[in-house]
PDB file of C-alpha atoms in Angstrom:
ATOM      1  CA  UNK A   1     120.365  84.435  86.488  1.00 86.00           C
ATOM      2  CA  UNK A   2     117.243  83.999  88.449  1.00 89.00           C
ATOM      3  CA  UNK A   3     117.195  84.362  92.300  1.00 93.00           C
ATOM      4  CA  UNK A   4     114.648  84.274  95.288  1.00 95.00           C
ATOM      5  CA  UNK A   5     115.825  85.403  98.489  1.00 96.00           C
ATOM      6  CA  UNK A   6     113.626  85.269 101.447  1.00 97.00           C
ATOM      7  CA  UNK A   7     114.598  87.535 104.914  1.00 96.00           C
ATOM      8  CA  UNK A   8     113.054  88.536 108.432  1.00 97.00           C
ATOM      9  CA  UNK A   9     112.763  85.370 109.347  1.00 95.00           C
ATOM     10  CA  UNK A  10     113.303  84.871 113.525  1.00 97.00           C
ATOM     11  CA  UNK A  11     112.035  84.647 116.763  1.00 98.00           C
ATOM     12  CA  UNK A  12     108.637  85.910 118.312  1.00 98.00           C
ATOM     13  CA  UNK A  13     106.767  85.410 121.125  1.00 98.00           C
ATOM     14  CA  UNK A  14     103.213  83.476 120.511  1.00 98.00           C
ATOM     15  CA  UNK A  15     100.569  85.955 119.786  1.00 98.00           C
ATOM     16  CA  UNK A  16     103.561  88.125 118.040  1.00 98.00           C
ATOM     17  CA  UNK A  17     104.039  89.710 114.709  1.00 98.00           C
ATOM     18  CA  UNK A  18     106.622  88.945 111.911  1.00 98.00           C
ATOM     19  CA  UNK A  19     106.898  90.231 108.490  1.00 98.00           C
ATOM     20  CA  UNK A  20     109.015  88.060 105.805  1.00 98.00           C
ATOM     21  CA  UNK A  21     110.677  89.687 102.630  1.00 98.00           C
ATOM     22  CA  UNK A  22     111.354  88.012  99.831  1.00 97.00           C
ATOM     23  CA  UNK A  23     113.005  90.054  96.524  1.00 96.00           C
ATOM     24  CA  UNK A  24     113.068  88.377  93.088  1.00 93.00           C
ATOM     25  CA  UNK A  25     115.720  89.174  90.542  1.00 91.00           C
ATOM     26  CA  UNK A  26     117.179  88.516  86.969  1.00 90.00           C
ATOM     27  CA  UNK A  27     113.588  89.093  85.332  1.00 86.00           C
ATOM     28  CA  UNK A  28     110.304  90.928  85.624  1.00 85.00           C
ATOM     29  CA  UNK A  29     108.138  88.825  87.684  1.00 88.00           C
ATOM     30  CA  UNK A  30     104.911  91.261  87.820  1.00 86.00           C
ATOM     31  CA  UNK A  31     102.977  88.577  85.437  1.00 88.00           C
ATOM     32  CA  UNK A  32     103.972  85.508  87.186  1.00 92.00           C
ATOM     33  CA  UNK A  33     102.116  84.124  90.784  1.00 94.00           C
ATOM     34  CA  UNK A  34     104.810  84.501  93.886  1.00 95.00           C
ATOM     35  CA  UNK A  35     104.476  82.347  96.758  1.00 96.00           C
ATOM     36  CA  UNK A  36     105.454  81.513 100.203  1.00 98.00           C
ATOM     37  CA  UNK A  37     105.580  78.142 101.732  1.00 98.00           C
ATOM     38  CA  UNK A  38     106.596  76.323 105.020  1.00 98.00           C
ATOM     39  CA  UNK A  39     108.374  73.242 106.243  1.00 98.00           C
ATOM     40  CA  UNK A  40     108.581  72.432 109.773  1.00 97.00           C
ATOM     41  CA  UNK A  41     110.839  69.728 111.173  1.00 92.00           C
ATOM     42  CA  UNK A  42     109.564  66.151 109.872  1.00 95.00           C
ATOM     43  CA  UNK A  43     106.550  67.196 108.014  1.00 97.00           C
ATOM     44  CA  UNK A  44     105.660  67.983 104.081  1.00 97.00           C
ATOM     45  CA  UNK A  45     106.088  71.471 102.913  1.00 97.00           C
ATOM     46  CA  UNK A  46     102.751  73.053 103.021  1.00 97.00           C
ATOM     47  CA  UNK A  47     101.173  76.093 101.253  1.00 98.00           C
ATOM     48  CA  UNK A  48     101.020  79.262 102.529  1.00 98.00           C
ATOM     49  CA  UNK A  49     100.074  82.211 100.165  1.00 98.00           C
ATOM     50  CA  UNK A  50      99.989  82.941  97.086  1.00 97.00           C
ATOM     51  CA  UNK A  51      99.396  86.100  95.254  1.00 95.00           C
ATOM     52  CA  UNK A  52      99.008  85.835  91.208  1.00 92.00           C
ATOM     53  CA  UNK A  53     101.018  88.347  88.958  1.00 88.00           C
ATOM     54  CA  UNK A  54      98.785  91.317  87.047  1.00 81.00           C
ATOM     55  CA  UNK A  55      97.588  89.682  84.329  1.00 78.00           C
ATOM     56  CA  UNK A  56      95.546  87.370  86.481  1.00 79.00           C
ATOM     57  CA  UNK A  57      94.373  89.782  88.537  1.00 84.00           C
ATOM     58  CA  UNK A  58      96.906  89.981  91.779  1.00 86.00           C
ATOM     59  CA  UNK A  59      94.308  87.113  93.643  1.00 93.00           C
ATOM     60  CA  UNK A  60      95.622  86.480  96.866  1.00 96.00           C
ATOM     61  CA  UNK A  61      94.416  82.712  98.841  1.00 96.00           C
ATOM     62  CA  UNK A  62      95.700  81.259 101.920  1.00 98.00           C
ATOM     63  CA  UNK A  63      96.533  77.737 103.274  1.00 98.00           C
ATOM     64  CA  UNK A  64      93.421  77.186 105.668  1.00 98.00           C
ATOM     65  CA  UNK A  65      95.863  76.764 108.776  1.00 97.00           C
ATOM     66  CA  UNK A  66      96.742  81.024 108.341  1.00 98.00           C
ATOM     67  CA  UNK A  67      93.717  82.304 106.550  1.00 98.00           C
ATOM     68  CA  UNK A  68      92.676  85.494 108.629  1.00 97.00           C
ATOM     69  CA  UNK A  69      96.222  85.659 110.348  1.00 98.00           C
ATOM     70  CA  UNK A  70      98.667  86.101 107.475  1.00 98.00           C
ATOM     71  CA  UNK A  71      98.665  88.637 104.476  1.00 98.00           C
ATOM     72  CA  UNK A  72     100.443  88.463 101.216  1.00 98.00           C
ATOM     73  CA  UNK A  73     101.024  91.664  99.344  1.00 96.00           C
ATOM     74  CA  UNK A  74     103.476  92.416  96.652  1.00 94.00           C
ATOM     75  CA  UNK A  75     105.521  95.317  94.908  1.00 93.00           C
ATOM     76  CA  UNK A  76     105.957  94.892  91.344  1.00 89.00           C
ATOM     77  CA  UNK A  77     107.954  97.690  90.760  1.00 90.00           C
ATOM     78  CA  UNK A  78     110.272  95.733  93.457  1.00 92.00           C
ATOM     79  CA  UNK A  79     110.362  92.871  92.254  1.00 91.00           C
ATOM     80  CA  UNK A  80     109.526  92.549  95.938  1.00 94.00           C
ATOM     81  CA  UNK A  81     106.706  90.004  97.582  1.00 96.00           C
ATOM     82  CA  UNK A  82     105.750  90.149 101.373  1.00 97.00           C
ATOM     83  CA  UNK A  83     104.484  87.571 103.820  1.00 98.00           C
ATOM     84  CA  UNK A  84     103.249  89.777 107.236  1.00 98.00           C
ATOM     85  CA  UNK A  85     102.294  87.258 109.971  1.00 98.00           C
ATOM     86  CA  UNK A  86      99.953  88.137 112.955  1.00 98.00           C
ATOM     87  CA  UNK A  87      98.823  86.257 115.415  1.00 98.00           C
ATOM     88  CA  UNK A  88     101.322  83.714 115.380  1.00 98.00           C
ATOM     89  CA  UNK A  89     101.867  80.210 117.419  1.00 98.00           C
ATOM     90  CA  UNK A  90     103.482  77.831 117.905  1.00 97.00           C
ATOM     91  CA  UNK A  91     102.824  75.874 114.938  1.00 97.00           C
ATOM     92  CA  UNK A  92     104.106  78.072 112.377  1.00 98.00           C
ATOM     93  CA  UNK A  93     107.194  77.432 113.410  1.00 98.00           C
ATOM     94  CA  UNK A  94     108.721  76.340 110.581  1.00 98.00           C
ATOM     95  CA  UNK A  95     111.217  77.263 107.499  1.00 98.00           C
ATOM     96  CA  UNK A  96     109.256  79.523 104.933  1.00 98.00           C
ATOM     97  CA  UNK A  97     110.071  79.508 101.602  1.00 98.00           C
ATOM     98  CA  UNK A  98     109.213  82.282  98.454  1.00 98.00           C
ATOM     99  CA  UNK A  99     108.594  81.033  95.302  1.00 97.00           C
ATOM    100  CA  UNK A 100     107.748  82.075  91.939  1.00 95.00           C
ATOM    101  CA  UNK A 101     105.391  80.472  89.060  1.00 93.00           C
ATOM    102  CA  UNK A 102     105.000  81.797  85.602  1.00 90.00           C
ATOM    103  CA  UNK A 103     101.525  81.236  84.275  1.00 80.00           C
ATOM    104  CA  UNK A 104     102.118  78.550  81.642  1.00 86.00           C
ATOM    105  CA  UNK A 105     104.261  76.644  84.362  1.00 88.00           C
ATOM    106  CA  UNK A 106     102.405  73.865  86.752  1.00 88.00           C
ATOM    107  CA  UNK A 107     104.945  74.058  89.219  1.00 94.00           C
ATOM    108  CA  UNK A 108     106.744  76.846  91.312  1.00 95.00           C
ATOM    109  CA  UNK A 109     109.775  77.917  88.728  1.00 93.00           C
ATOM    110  CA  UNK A 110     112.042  79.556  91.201  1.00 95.00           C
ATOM    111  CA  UNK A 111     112.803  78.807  95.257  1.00 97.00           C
ATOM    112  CA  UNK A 112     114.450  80.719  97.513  1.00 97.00           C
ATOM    113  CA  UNK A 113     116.936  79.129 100.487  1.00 97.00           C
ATOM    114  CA  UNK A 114     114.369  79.723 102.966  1.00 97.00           C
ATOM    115  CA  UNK A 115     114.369  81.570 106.162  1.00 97.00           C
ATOM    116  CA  UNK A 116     113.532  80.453 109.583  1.00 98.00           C
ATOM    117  CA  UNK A 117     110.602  81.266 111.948  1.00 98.00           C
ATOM    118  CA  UNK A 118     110.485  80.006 115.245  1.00 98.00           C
ATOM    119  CA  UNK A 119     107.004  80.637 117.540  1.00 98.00           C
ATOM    120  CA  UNK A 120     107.840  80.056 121.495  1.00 97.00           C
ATOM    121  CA  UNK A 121     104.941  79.372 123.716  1.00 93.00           C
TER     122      UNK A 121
END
């Protein structure tokens, strides 16, 4: 059985650091693309990152709203994808979610439950 589990989700100060975990099990994942996403209260979910598995190349592109403040990276060997967030406000205060995508798949396979962020100003 497949699961996506996201943690380090919390609260932070504006201008403040957070790094989100998110660990994949019940199958390699080191060909597929893993993701993280975001909800906040009343909105769409919006893209994040995403980072695409080995065979693609291990790309990494951002949702314009983090691009230069947020950094995917990912441990295949893990099973393991990471979401470290600099710079943060207000705004990103949201639920994030990690998903994953196998190649042949147009849509994210797997979500996890999601873990909270919350930005005070």
């Amino acid at each position: 059985q497949v699961q996506v589990v996201e943690s380090g989700g919390g609260l932070v100060q504006a201008g403040g650091s957070l790094r989100l975990s998110c660990a994949a099990s019940g199958r390699t994942f080191s060909g597929w693309s893993m993701g993280w996403f975001r909800q906040a209260p009343g909105k769409e979910r919006e893209f994040v990152a995403r980072m695409t598995g080995n065979w693609n190349g291990g790309i990494r592109d951002y949702g314009d709203s983090v691009k230069g403040r947020f950094t995917i990276s990912r441990d295949n060997a893990k099973n393991t994808v990471d979401l470290q967030m600099n710079s943060l406000k207000p705004e990103d205060t949201a639920v994030y979610y990690c998903a994953a995508r196998s190649d042949t798949s147009m849509s994210w396979n797997y979500w996890g439950q999601g873990t909270q962020v919350t930005v005070s100003s």
